[in-house]
Rosetta silent file (secondary structure, phi, psi, omega in degrees, C-alpha in Angstrom):
SEQUENCE: MQDWPGLIEGYRRWLPVSDKTPVITLREGATPLIPAPSIAERIGKGVKVYLKYDGLNPTGSFKDRGMTMAISKAKEAGSEAVICASTGNTSAAAAAYARRGGMRAFVLIPDGYVAQGKLAQALLYGAEVLAVKGNFDRALAIVREVADQYPVTLVNSLNPYRLQGQKTAAFEVVDALGEAPDWLCIPVGNAGNISAYWMGFNEYKAAGHSRKLPRMMGFQAAGSAPLVLGHTVEQPDTIATAIRIGNPVNKENALKATVTSWPSPMPKSSRPTSCSAVEKACSANQPAPPPLPA
SCORE:     score description
SCORE:     0.000 S_00000001
   1 L     0.000  113.609  163.656   82.333   50.513  -85.275 S_00000001
   2 L   -25.764  120.127 -179.079   81.848   49.038  -88.589 S_00000001
   3 L   -76.320  134.462 -168.483   84.709   47.066  -89.892 S_00000001
   4 L   -94.207  127.547 -165.469   86.274   48.561  -92.779 S_00000001
   5 L   -89.944  -15.770 -173.126   87.082   45.863  -95.603 S_00000001
   6 L   118.277  172.689 -169.445   89.784   47.915  -97.552 S_00000001
   7 H   -84.177  -17.770  166.880   89.223   50.292 -100.229 S_00000001
   8 H   -51.750  -52.180 -168.942   88.438   47.512 -103.040 S_00000001
   9 H   -77.601  -50.879  172.200   85.655   46.213 -101.363 S_00000001
  10 H   -44.820  -35.096 -170.078   84.774   49.566 -100.125 S_00000001
  11 L  -137.374   30.250  178.065   84.453   51.090 -103.686 S_00000001
  12 L   -42.307  -38.316 -171.514   84.081   47.753 -105.571 S_00000001
  13 L   -79.699  -13.827 -175.059   81.652   49.191 -108.056 S_00000001
  14 L   -95.463  -15.929 -179.654   83.981   52.141 -108.997 S_00000001
  15 L  -102.669  148.092  178.214   87.008   49.776 -109.556 S_00000001
  16 L   -80.570   65.522  167.994   87.930   47.526 -112.566 S_00000001
  17 L  -111.237 -176.345  176.323   87.653   44.193 -110.440 S_00000001
  18 L  -152.932 -168.654 -174.834   85.380   41.012 -110.715 S_00000001
  19 L   -90.650    5.199  175.581   84.698   38.210 -108.680 S_00000001
  20 L   -84.323  -23.836 -169.195   87.857   36.731 -110.324 S_00000001
  21 L   -72.546  125.301  163.326   89.978   39.457 -108.890 S_00000001
  22 L   -89.190  114.108  172.911   92.074   38.233 -105.469 S_00000001
  23 L   -71.324  116.786 -176.037   91.918   40.850 -103.239 S_00000001
  24 L  -100.083   91.208 -177.879   95.169   41.783 -101.741 S_00000001
  25 L  -132.396  160.064 -176.399   94.527   44.187  -99.021 S_00000001
  26 L  -113.619    2.715  178.458   95.990   45.648  -95.502 S_00000001
  27 L    85.000   37.316 -174.091   92.726   47.534  -94.865 S_00000001
  28 L   -82.559  168.716 -173.286   93.962   50.683  -96.513 S_00000001
  29 L    82.744  175.512  174.767   91.807   53.811  -97.059 S_00000001
  30 L    78.153   13.285 -174.634   89.112   55.228  -95.066 S_00000001
  31 L   -72.895  139.621 -171.711   91.738   57.915  -93.869 S_00000001
  32 L   -72.666  123.056  159.164   90.443   60.880  -91.862 S_00000001
  33 E   -58.699  105.678 -174.247   89.870   64.575  -93.343 S_00000001
  34 E  -113.595  112.810  165.520   91.421   66.781  -90.495 S_00000001
  35 E   -50.213  137.748  171.991   90.465   70.471  -90.080 S_00000001
  36 L  -111.144   78.020  178.928   93.489   72.796  -90.108 S_00000001
  37 H   -72.982  -26.666  177.434   91.901   75.903  -88.378 S_00000001
  38 H   -58.130  -46.308 -171.111   95.388   77.476  -87.847 S_00000001
  39 H   -85.119  -16.248 -174.883   96.188   77.655  -91.607 S_00000001
  40 H   -73.673  -48.053 -174.692   92.348   78.383  -92.490 S_00000001
  41 H   -64.864  -31.854  175.436   92.916   81.579  -89.917 S_00000001
  42 H   -74.654  -32.125  173.805   95.916   82.656  -91.812 S_00000001
  43 H   -69.214  -32.723 -166.372   94.459   82.526  -95.243 S_00000001
  44 L    55.019 -161.911 -176.276   91.137   84.355  -93.873 S_00000001
  45 L    50.393   35.741  179.992   88.042   85.284  -95.458 S_00000001
  46 L    64.644   13.870  164.428   86.302   82.462  -93.784 S_00000001
  47 L   -46.935  142.066  171.570   88.102   79.674  -95.587 S_00000001
  48 L  -124.869  126.637  176.972   88.033   76.225  -94.215 S_00000001
  49 L  -115.305  147.839  168.754   91.099   73.848  -94.804 S_00000001
  50 E  -138.151  163.723  175.252   91.442   70.131  -94.274 S_00000001
  51 E  -127.921  124.489 -163.896   94.076   67.810  -94.609 S_00000001
  52 E   -83.500   98.670 -167.753   93.619   64.500  -96.041 S_00000001
  53 L   -82.250   69.873 -174.427   95.681   62.351  -93.691 S_00000001
  54 H   -91.772   13.068  163.052   96.892   59.356  -95.712 S_00000001
  55 H   -79.414    1.772  159.646   99.806   58.731  -93.634 S_00000001
  56 H   -80.206    8.917  171.306   97.464   56.534  -91.807 S_00000001
  57 L   -71.104  149.868  176.283   97.719   53.941  -94.602 S_00000001
  58 L   -32.897  -51.224 -178.341   99.422   50.724  -93.600 S_00000001
  59 L  -101.311   19.911  169.212  102.940   51.726  -94.924 S_00000001
  60 L    80.911   27.725  169.006  102.487   55.231  -94.139 S_00000001
  61 L  -172.223  173.659 -179.468  101.262   56.923  -97.428 S_00000001
  62 L   -65.600   -9.882  179.233   98.708   57.072 -100.294 S_00000001
  63 H   -51.845  -33.165 -179.498  100.654   54.668 -102.175 S_00000001
  64 H   -51.909  -29.838 -167.401   98.927   51.879 -100.514 S_00000001
  65 H   -70.728  -46.658 -169.311   95.613   52.937 -102.292 S_00000001
  66 H   -78.943  -33.683 -177.022   97.291   52.255 -105.545 S_00000001
  67 H   -59.241  -49.715 -177.292   99.360   49.451 -104.586 S_00000001
  68 H   -57.295  -41.333  169.899   96.328   47.182 -103.259 S_00000001
  69 H   -60.070  -46.378  174.783   95.028   47.427 -106.952 S_00000001
  70 H   -75.063  -33.291 -173.820   98.088   46.780 -108.852 S_00000001
  71 H   -73.930  -33.949  174.608   99.309   44.038 -106.694 S_00000001
  72 H   -64.310  -43.512 -174.314   95.554   42.356 -106.958 S_00000001
  73 H   -73.382  -57.041 -173.314   95.266   42.594 -110.788 S_00000001
  74 H   -45.226  -32.917  172.856   98.989   41.303 -111.049 S_00000001
  75 H   -60.249  -49.623 -170.496   97.937   38.443 -108.791 S_00000001
  76 H   -67.158  -39.780 -174.547   94.640   38.019 -110.925 S_00000001
  77 L   -81.901   18.193 -175.089   97.099   37.828 -114.174 S_00000001
  78 L    70.925   11.806  178.398   99.186   35.205 -112.572 S_00000001
  79 L   -51.249  129.031  163.177  102.212   37.505 -112.026 S_00000001
  80 L   -88.998  -11.986 -160.219  104.864   35.923 -109.293 S_00000001
  81 E  -156.944  136.112  163.813  107.023   39.150 -109.046 S_00000001
  82 E  -124.618  170.740 -173.903  106.734   42.652 -109.218 S_00000001
  83 E  -133.980  148.060  170.621  109.057   45.612 -109.896 S_00000001
  84 E  -163.782  159.665  148.030  109.414   49.369 -109.256 S_00000001
  85 E   -81.668  140.221 -172.163  111.417   52.304 -108.882 S_00000001
  86 L  -159.292  133.776  178.709  111.433   54.270 -105.546 S_00000001
  87 L  -103.333   15.212  178.459  112.488   57.136 -103.627 S_00000001
  88 L   150.071  -79.826 -171.688  110.811   55.524 -100.620 S_00000001
  89 H   -60.396  -37.339 -170.292  106.910   55.383 -100.203 S_00000001
  90 H   -68.574  -48.059 -169.972  106.311   53.161 -103.491 S_00000001
  91 H   -68.089  -29.604  170.316  109.086   50.597 -102.202 S_00000001
  92 H   -74.822  -33.741  172.835  107.434   50.131  -99.062 S_00000001
  93 H   -67.505  -39.988  175.236  103.977   49.819 -100.298 S_00000001
  94 H   -74.700  -39.246  171.250  104.874   47.197 -103.081 S_00000001
  95 H   -55.894  -53.420 -176.881  107.014   45.080 -100.662 S_00000001
  96 H   -64.828  -37.328 -167.643  104.285   45.067  -98.235 S_00000001
  97 H   -73.540  -52.120  173.629  101.305   44.298 -100.838 S_00000001
  98 H   -73.395  -12.351  162.691  103.437   41.728 -102.497 S_00000001
  99 H   -73.137  -51.628  176.770  104.403   39.940  -99.372 S_00000001
 100 H   -52.738  -30.770 -172.822  100.823   39.894  -98.623 S_00000001
 101 L  -112.858   20.546  164.385   99.862   38.419 -101.698 S_00000001
 102 L    73.956   31.907 -179.202  102.709   35.810 -101.825 S_00000001
 103 L  -117.983  147.156  175.056  104.621   37.452 -104.328 S_00000001
 104 E   -81.977  144.276  179.188  108.223   38.605 -104.625 S_00000001
 105 E  -120.915  153.106 -173.374  109.226   42.406 -105.055 S_00000001
 106 E  -134.540  110.346 -169.610  111.916   43.972 -106.611 S_00000001
 107 E  -122.076  126.059  158.877  112.940   47.691 -105.754 S_00000001
 108 E  -103.367  128.361  172.691  115.526   49.965 -107.560 S_00000001
 109 E  -103.258  161.660  161.194  116.399   53.127 -105.599 S_00000001
 110 E   -76.540  124.543 -176.317  118.660   56.129 -106.384 S_00000001
 111 L   -53.781  135.792  162.210  121.814   55.506 -104.315 S_00000001
 112 L    83.935  -14.183 -178.235  121.765   58.092 -101.437 S_00000001
 113 L  -128.048   89.470  179.364  118.422   59.569 -102.091 S_00000001
 114 L  -158.504  144.112 -171.512  115.880   57.648 -100.548 S_00000001
 115 L   -78.741  125.078 -172.006  113.831   58.025  -97.110 S_00000001
 116 H   -70.534  -36.501  160.513  115.529   55.567  -94.974 S_00000001
 117 H   -63.645  -21.015 -179.635  112.255   54.576  -93.105 S_00000001
 118 H   -72.404  -44.277 -177.882  110.609   53.834  -96.149 S_00000001
 119 H   -60.539  -42.843  173.326  113.683   51.772  -97.077 S_00000001
 120 H   -55.207  -41.675  176.290  113.789   49.874  -93.871 S_00000001
 121 H   -45.967  -76.891 -169.350  109.989   48.665  -94.638 S_00000001
 122 H   -34.527  -42.604  179.740  110.828   47.424  -97.895 S_00000001
 123 H   -66.452  -47.285 -175.206  113.792   45.528  -96.444 S_00000001
 124 H   -57.032  -32.006  174.605  111.549   44.269  -93.588 S_00000001
 125 L   -95.763   22.883  176.657  108.956   42.757  -95.984 S_00000001
 126 L    79.062   30.475 -170.484  111.439   40.955  -97.954 S_00000001
 127 L   -78.957  142.141  162.654  111.889   42.999 -101.018 S_00000001
 128 E   -90.389  115.636 -166.618  115.269   42.654 -102.943 S_00000001
 129 E   -98.862  132.345  150.386  116.597   46.348 -102.967 S_00000001
 130 E  -133.607  133.605 -175.909  119.228   47.553 -105.462 S_00000001
 131 E   -78.232  146.640  171.553  120.801   50.859 -105.461 S_00000001
 132 E  -132.877  140.345  157.892  121.650   52.320 -108.975 S_00000001
 133 L   -45.160  128.843 -173.229  123.714   55.394 -109.724 S_00000001
 134 L   106.560  160.857 -168.395  121.637   58.162 -110.759 S_00000001
 135 L   -73.508 -174.648  155.138  118.388   59.661 -109.949 S_00000001
 136 H   -41.824  -57.271 -173.663  114.871   58.423 -109.978 S_00000001
 137 H   -58.579  -44.926  178.107  114.164   58.834 -113.442 S_00000001
 138 H   -75.136  -29.443 -173.367  117.271   56.653 -114.290 S_00000001
 139 H   -68.812  -45.160 -177.545  116.041   53.846 -111.656 S_00000001
 140 H   -62.983  -41.337 -174.102  112.605   53.995 -113.695 S_00000001
 141 H   -61.586  -37.731  179.173  113.908   53.652 -117.173 S_00000001
 142 H   -69.280  -42.843  176.968  115.562   50.446 -115.842 S_00000001
 143 H   -62.634  -25.241  168.534  112.724   48.959 -114.267 S_00000001
 144 H   -55.210  -58.652  177.540  110.741   49.761 -117.497 S_00000001
 145 H   -58.521  -26.564 -175.882  113.085   47.865 -119.352 S_00000001
 146 H   -78.688  -50.631 -178.286  113.243   45.197 -117.132 S_00000001
 147 H   -63.835  -44.543  178.543  109.376   44.773 -116.966 S_00000001
 148 L   -64.120   -9.511  174.695  109.180   44.762 -120.948 S_00000001
 149 L  -110.143  -35.084 -177.852  111.776   41.705 -121.111 S_00000001
 150 L  -105.556  153.282  165.388  110.936   39.538 -117.997 S_00000001
 151 L   -65.526   64.952 -178.022  107.980   38.224 -116.578 S_00000001
 152 L  -148.397  138.907 -168.741  107.428   40.688 -113.846 S_00000001
 153 E   -90.860  119.588 -176.117  105.048   43.343 -113.262 S_00000001
 154 E   -74.723  123.664  169.900  105.746   47.055 -112.974 S_00000001
 155 L  -106.685   13.129 -178.028  103.989   48.628 -110.112 S_00000001
 156 L   -83.045  177.733 -167.571  105.179   52.432 -110.363 S_00000001
 157 L   -85.355   16.709  144.602  102.235   54.634 -111.437 S_00000001
 158 L   -52.620  -38.965  178.828  102.620   53.728 -115.154 S_00000001
 159 L   -62.226   94.443 -172.558  100.717   50.922 -113.991 S_00000001
 160 H   -42.853  -36.094  178.213   96.973   51.986 -114.957 S_00000001
 161 H   -55.111  -43.043 -170.162   95.734   50.060 -111.586 S_00000001
 162 H   -56.392  -34.451 -156.605   97.865   52.327 -109.445 S_00000001
 163 H   -95.676  -21.341  159.709   95.874   55.462 -110.411 S_00000001
 164 H   -67.091  -13.639 -173.055   92.542   53.584 -109.951 S_00000001
 165 H   -85.530  -44.573  176.877   93.158   52.701 -106.615 S_00000001
 166 H   -46.665  -41.898 -177.430   94.437   56.355 -105.839 S_00000001
 167 L   -58.569  -18.253 -175.453   91.398   57.784 -107.143 S_00000001
 168 L   -81.576    4.486  161.851   89.445   56.674 -104.241 S_00000001
 169 H   -70.842  -46.269 -172.861   90.939   59.555 -102.068 S_00000001
 170 H   -79.698  -13.074  170.587   88.962   61.706 -103.750 S_00000001
 171 H   -77.138  -33.786  172.627   85.746   59.820 -103.322 S_00000001
 172 H   -59.555  -46.924 -165.805   86.483   59.703  -99.521 S_00000001
 173 H   -62.206  -45.154 -175.373   87.082   63.567  -99.636 S_00000001
 174 H   -66.080  -48.347  173.644   83.628   64.219 -101.346 S_00000001
 175 H   -33.483  -58.421 -163.927   81.991   61.409  -98.849 S_00000001
 176 H   -69.560  -48.420  178.556   83.109   63.395  -95.796 S_00000001
 177 H   -69.924  -22.087 -169.403   82.377   66.894  -97.149 S_00000001
 178 L    74.293   19.203 -170.746   79.128   65.980  -98.822 S_00000001
 179 L  -172.075  143.638  154.025   80.348   68.115 -101.926 S_00000001
 180 L   -48.406  134.329  153.993   83.953   68.494 -103.976 S_00000001
 181 L   -82.694  172.513 -160.367   85.947   71.025 -102.439 S_00000001
 182 L   -80.443   -6.773  175.766   86.537   74.169 -103.962 S_00000001
 183 E  -148.472  135.750  162.002   90.396   73.584 -104.154 S_00000001
 184 E  -120.126  108.231  166.606   92.546   70.450 -103.984 S_00000001
 185 E   -93.506  130.893 -175.926   96.276   71.242 -103.179 S_00000001
 186 E  -151.282  146.884 -177.901   98.767   68.573 -103.643 S_00000001
 187 E   -82.850  158.969 -175.239  102.628   68.062 -104.103 S_00000001
 188 L  -119.000  123.974  165.237  103.804   66.735 -107.458 S_00000001
 189 L  -129.814  -79.040  163.752  106.580   64.413 -108.109 S_00000001
 190 L   -80.957    2.465  177.733  105.741   61.780 -110.774 S_00000001
 191 L    56.345   47.025  179.806  102.287   63.429 -110.911 S_00000001
 192 H   -97.024  -25.427 -169.422  100.077   60.067 -110.573 S_00000001
 193 H  -103.032  -26.690  164.473   98.337   61.364 -107.509 S_00000001
 194 H   -53.737  -62.066  166.603   97.170   64.564 -108.799 S_00000001
 195 H   -32.098  -56.278 -175.213   96.053   62.567 -111.868 S_00000001
 196 H   -70.307  -26.072 -166.003   94.214   60.100 -109.800 S_00000001
 197 H   -82.803  -38.755  168.751   92.395   62.693 -107.712 S_00000001
 198 H   -59.014  -36.312  165.940   91.069   64.470 -110.943 S_00000001
 199 H   -68.065  -39.154  168.982   89.778   61.185 -112.158 S_00000001
 200 H   -46.602  -61.393  177.916   88.057   60.593 -108.839 S_00000001
 201 H   -61.534  -38.125  175.718   86.613   63.841 -108.627 S_00000001
 202 H   -66.941  -41.953 -178.749   85.238   63.738 -112.285 S_00000001
 203 H   -71.346  -43.776 -178.102   83.707   59.985 -111.998 S_00000001
 204 H   -65.250  -44.557 -173.187   81.851   60.956 -108.665 S_00000001
 205 H   -76.661  -23.139  174.055   80.361   64.164 -110.191 S_00000001
 206 H   -72.916  -22.023  156.521   79.156   62.531 -113.482 S_00000001
 207 L   -65.007   -9.835  179.952   77.616   59.943 -111.025 S_00000001
 208 L    79.546   11.929 -176.284   75.884   62.935 -109.227 S_00000001
 209 L   -73.439  -24.837 -177.801   77.836   62.423 -106.064 S_00000001
 210 L  -151.266  154.695 -175.334   78.903   66.173 -106.378 S_00000001
 211 L   -98.400    3.541 -176.552   77.680   69.191 -108.221 S_00000001
 212 L  -151.846  169.048  167.683   81.286   70.624 -109.095 S_00000001
 213 L  -117.905  134.839  159.422   84.806   70.058 -109.549 S_00000001
 214 L   -35.543  145.465  158.377   87.798   71.428 -107.650 S_00000001
 215 E   -90.124  144.636 -165.085   90.441   73.609 -109.195 S_00000001
 216 E  -108.167  133.128  173.240   93.463   71.497 -108.971 S_00000001
 217 E  -137.105  116.994  170.854   96.786   72.991 -107.842 S_00000001
 218 E  -101.605  164.468 -163.097  100.091   71.188 -107.572 S_00000001
 219 E  -132.735  130.808 -177.383  103.141   72.091 -106.044 S_00000001
 220 L  -128.808  152.794  171.563  107.038   71.216 -106.856 S_00000001
 221 L   -69.844  148.509 -175.333  110.153   71.985 -105.061 S_00000001
 222 L   -77.515  -14.340  173.566  112.207   74.784 -106.970 S_00000001
 223 L  -106.359   23.726 -173.721  114.956   72.591 -107.673 S_00000001
 224 L  -143.168   64.939 -161.647  112.582   69.612 -108.895 S_00000001
 225 L  -141.107   77.074  176.422  110.120   71.568 -110.581 S_00000001
 226 H   -74.505  -46.094  177.676  109.559   70.213 -114.230 S_00000001
 227 H   -72.255  -13.211  173.038  105.983   70.889 -114.698 S_00000001
 228 H   -75.167  -34.725 -176.980  106.292   74.399 -113.336 S_00000001
 229 H   -91.983  -21.786  167.797  108.988   75.217 -115.910 S_00000001
 230 L    99.084   15.104  174.773  107.610   73.465 -118.695 S_00000001
 231 L  -148.547  154.786  164.835  110.807   71.037 -119.263 S_00000001
 232 L   -50.500  140.825  179.637  112.570   68.309 -117.838 S_00000001
 233 L   -92.101  115.027  165.324  114.877   68.879 -114.802 S_00000001
 234 L   -76.239  -17.224  168.942  117.881   66.623 -115.758 S_00000001
 235 L  -156.289   90.428 -171.513  119.284   66.657 -112.105 S_00000001
 236 L   -93.503  143.784 -159.914  116.585   67.552 -110.045 S_00000001
 237 L  -132.216  120.266 -173.182  117.304   68.487 -106.355 S_00000001
 238 L  -172.463  142.340  172.974  115.398   68.777 -103.004 S_00000001
 239 L   -67.093   -5.778 -175.353  115.450   67.393  -99.515 S_00000001
 240 L   -90.859   92.419  156.331  111.608   66.250 -100.107 S_00000001
 241 H   -39.004  -50.066 -164.697  112.862   62.991 -101.588 S_00000001
 242 H   -68.094  -19.397 -177.916  109.343   61.590 -102.613 S_00000001
 243 H  -111.769   20.487 -168.637  109.155   64.562 -105.247 S_00000001
 244 L   -79.071   77.018 -168.168  112.769   64.534 -106.282 S_00000001
 245 L  -153.427  111.839 -167.538  111.890   63.658 -109.868 S_00000001
 246 L   -80.715  -36.263  164.721  112.684   65.653 -113.063 S_00000001
 247 L  -111.290   82.071 -162.044  110.639   63.737 -115.664 S_00000001
 248 L   -67.918  127.178  175.002  107.376   62.921 -114.477 S_00000001
 249 L   -73.308   -1.882  179.360  105.468   60.232 -116.247 S_00000001
 250 L  -109.599   18.545 -175.615  102.050   61.270 -115.562 S_00000001
 251 H   -52.639  -44.216 -153.670  102.856   65.117 -116.769 S_00000001
 252 H   -80.957  -34.368  162.891  100.594   65.014 -119.440 S_00000001
 253 H   -58.513  -38.613 -173.835   97.595   63.881 -117.148 S_00000001
 254 H   -59.950  -52.785  175.670   98.674   66.197 -114.486 S_00000001
 255 H   -73.768  -12.680 -177.827   98.627   69.144 -116.900 S_00000001
 256 H   -90.253  -33.608  179.223   95.291   68.361 -118.392 S_00000001
 257 H   -70.383  -48.279 -165.771   94.080   68.274 -114.831 S_00000001
 258 H   -73.769  -42.445 -177.183   95.437   71.428 -113.615 S_00000001
 259 H   -80.504  -36.831  176.675   94.406   73.401 -117.096 S_00000001
 260 H   -62.067  -36.160 -171.099   90.906   71.893 -117.312 S_00000001
 261 H   -76.603   -9.786 -167.526   90.027   72.621 -113.769 S_00000001
 262 L  -111.842  117.781 -172.768   91.020   76.206 -114.110 S_00000001
 263 L   -67.443  144.237 -165.366   88.631   78.579 -115.808 S_00000001
 264 L  -137.160  150.007  179.054   90.127   80.374 -118.588 S_00000001
 265 L   -85.871  -12.558 -156.010   88.764   83.238 -121.199 S_00000001
 266 L   -81.022  165.384  158.826   91.454   81.740 -123.738 S_00000001
 267 L   -70.421  155.221  174.342   90.549   79.523 -126.620 S_00000001
 268 H   -50.986  -30.456 -174.575   91.801   75.839 -126.342 S_00000001
 269 H   -62.537  -31.544 -170.669   94.104   76.423 -128.811 S_00000001
 270 H  -107.320   21.670 -176.431   95.843   79.054 -126.878 S_00000001
 271 L   -84.747  148.391  161.057   95.815   77.389 -123.275 S_00000001
 272 L   -32.051  127.494  165.374   98.647   76.981 -121.022 S_00000001
 273 L  -113.660   29.418  158.705  100.877   73.672 -121.040 S_00000001
 274 L  -143.944  177.458 -169.550  102.547   74.079 -117.979 S_00000001
 275 H   -89.510  -10.448  174.523  101.418   74.777 -114.340 S_00000001
 276 H   -81.063  -27.521  171.103  103.178   78.322 -113.996 S_00000001
 277 H   -78.798  -20.104  178.524  101.263   79.212 -117.177 S_00000001
 278 H   -67.187  -41.691  179.898   98.198   78.017 -115.877 S_00000001
 279 H   -69.969  -39.311 -176.041   98.265   80.752 -113.033 S_00000001
 280 H   -59.093  -52.716 -178.001   99.247   83.395 -115.337 S_00000001
 281 H   -39.431  -50.934 -151.285   96.293   82.363 -118.040 S_00000001
 282 H   -95.516   -8.696  174.273   93.707   82.593 -115.040 S_00000001
 283 H   -60.704  -16.545 -171.144   94.873   85.641 -113.018 S_00000001
 284 L   -90.670   -1.385  174.978   93.148   88.044 -114.737 S_00000001
 285 L  -103.365  -21.233 -167.986   89.646   86.215 -113.573 S_00000001
 286 L  -115.223  141.017  174.465   90.612   85.262 -110.162 S_00000001
 287 L   -60.912  156.555  173.585   91.027   87.724 -107.225 S_00000001
 288 L   -71.467  139.764 -174.958   94.491   87.970 -105.468 S_00000001
 289 L   -62.458  159.499  176.122   95.105   85.728 -102.661 S_00000001
 290 L   -78.460  155.018 -178.759   95.259   87.698  -99.275 S_00000001
 291 L   -79.999  145.922  175.697   98.687   88.199  -97.904 S_00000001
 292 L   -63.440  139.200  178.390   99.800   86.432  -94.857 S_00000001
 293 L   -78.451  140.198 -171.231  100.282   88.255  -91.795 S_00000001
 294 L   -55.275    0.000    0.000  103.916   88.790  -90.575 S_00000001
């Protein structure tokens, strides 16, 4: 089996790196696209469903894709420390890649609302973890202020290199299928991943690697659904801690992805501005989904 070098080397021509960029990698990427026949059977109509299993990345989430880029570029810029707010996945990835790159990692978590397994990883990799009173949005506000005032690199998805790394998942989907899928369905927290997928699909299509773009469908928990509701949720609440975010920093990119990817008869000036409005605007052109069997 050919040795996979990690996504920076695997997709180097698509990424903002140069010969001067120190590649900090844990061989992330190249995760499988797994058929889900039971789900496909429930949907019916000959639909094929695949699951992009990014849980096989080194720290167990898609965040490793973005972190290999963010840490590599931070190292290239001479940074000695990184900081992030996290509900779990980002903390584990930041700590692991910072340790790999010989850098310090500082993590702020919302007290009592973090995945314990991910927190354990961050501690194991030597990150300095601080719990703050409040939710993720409060923790993010604090780390943004710190990064503005001190020589430490912010590695949340506000960092543009995060999305550059995460877009490679879209490349892998097209490479595996030979074409872009009809739909891409994805949970939405801070909205970086749906934005990154859309970026990747667009870049691959522009280069002739696919003939179409998928329709993007983001999902949020009922108690933490700022994009569905169309406004900030001050006290987001869901047991899914990774998406317990009331004010996504990438919301504009996410809304652009969903609105642009859905065909609409309306002029641009009248197009919807929230995910729920997207569904309403496009429902006239789309057949109703088949009911699930009891």
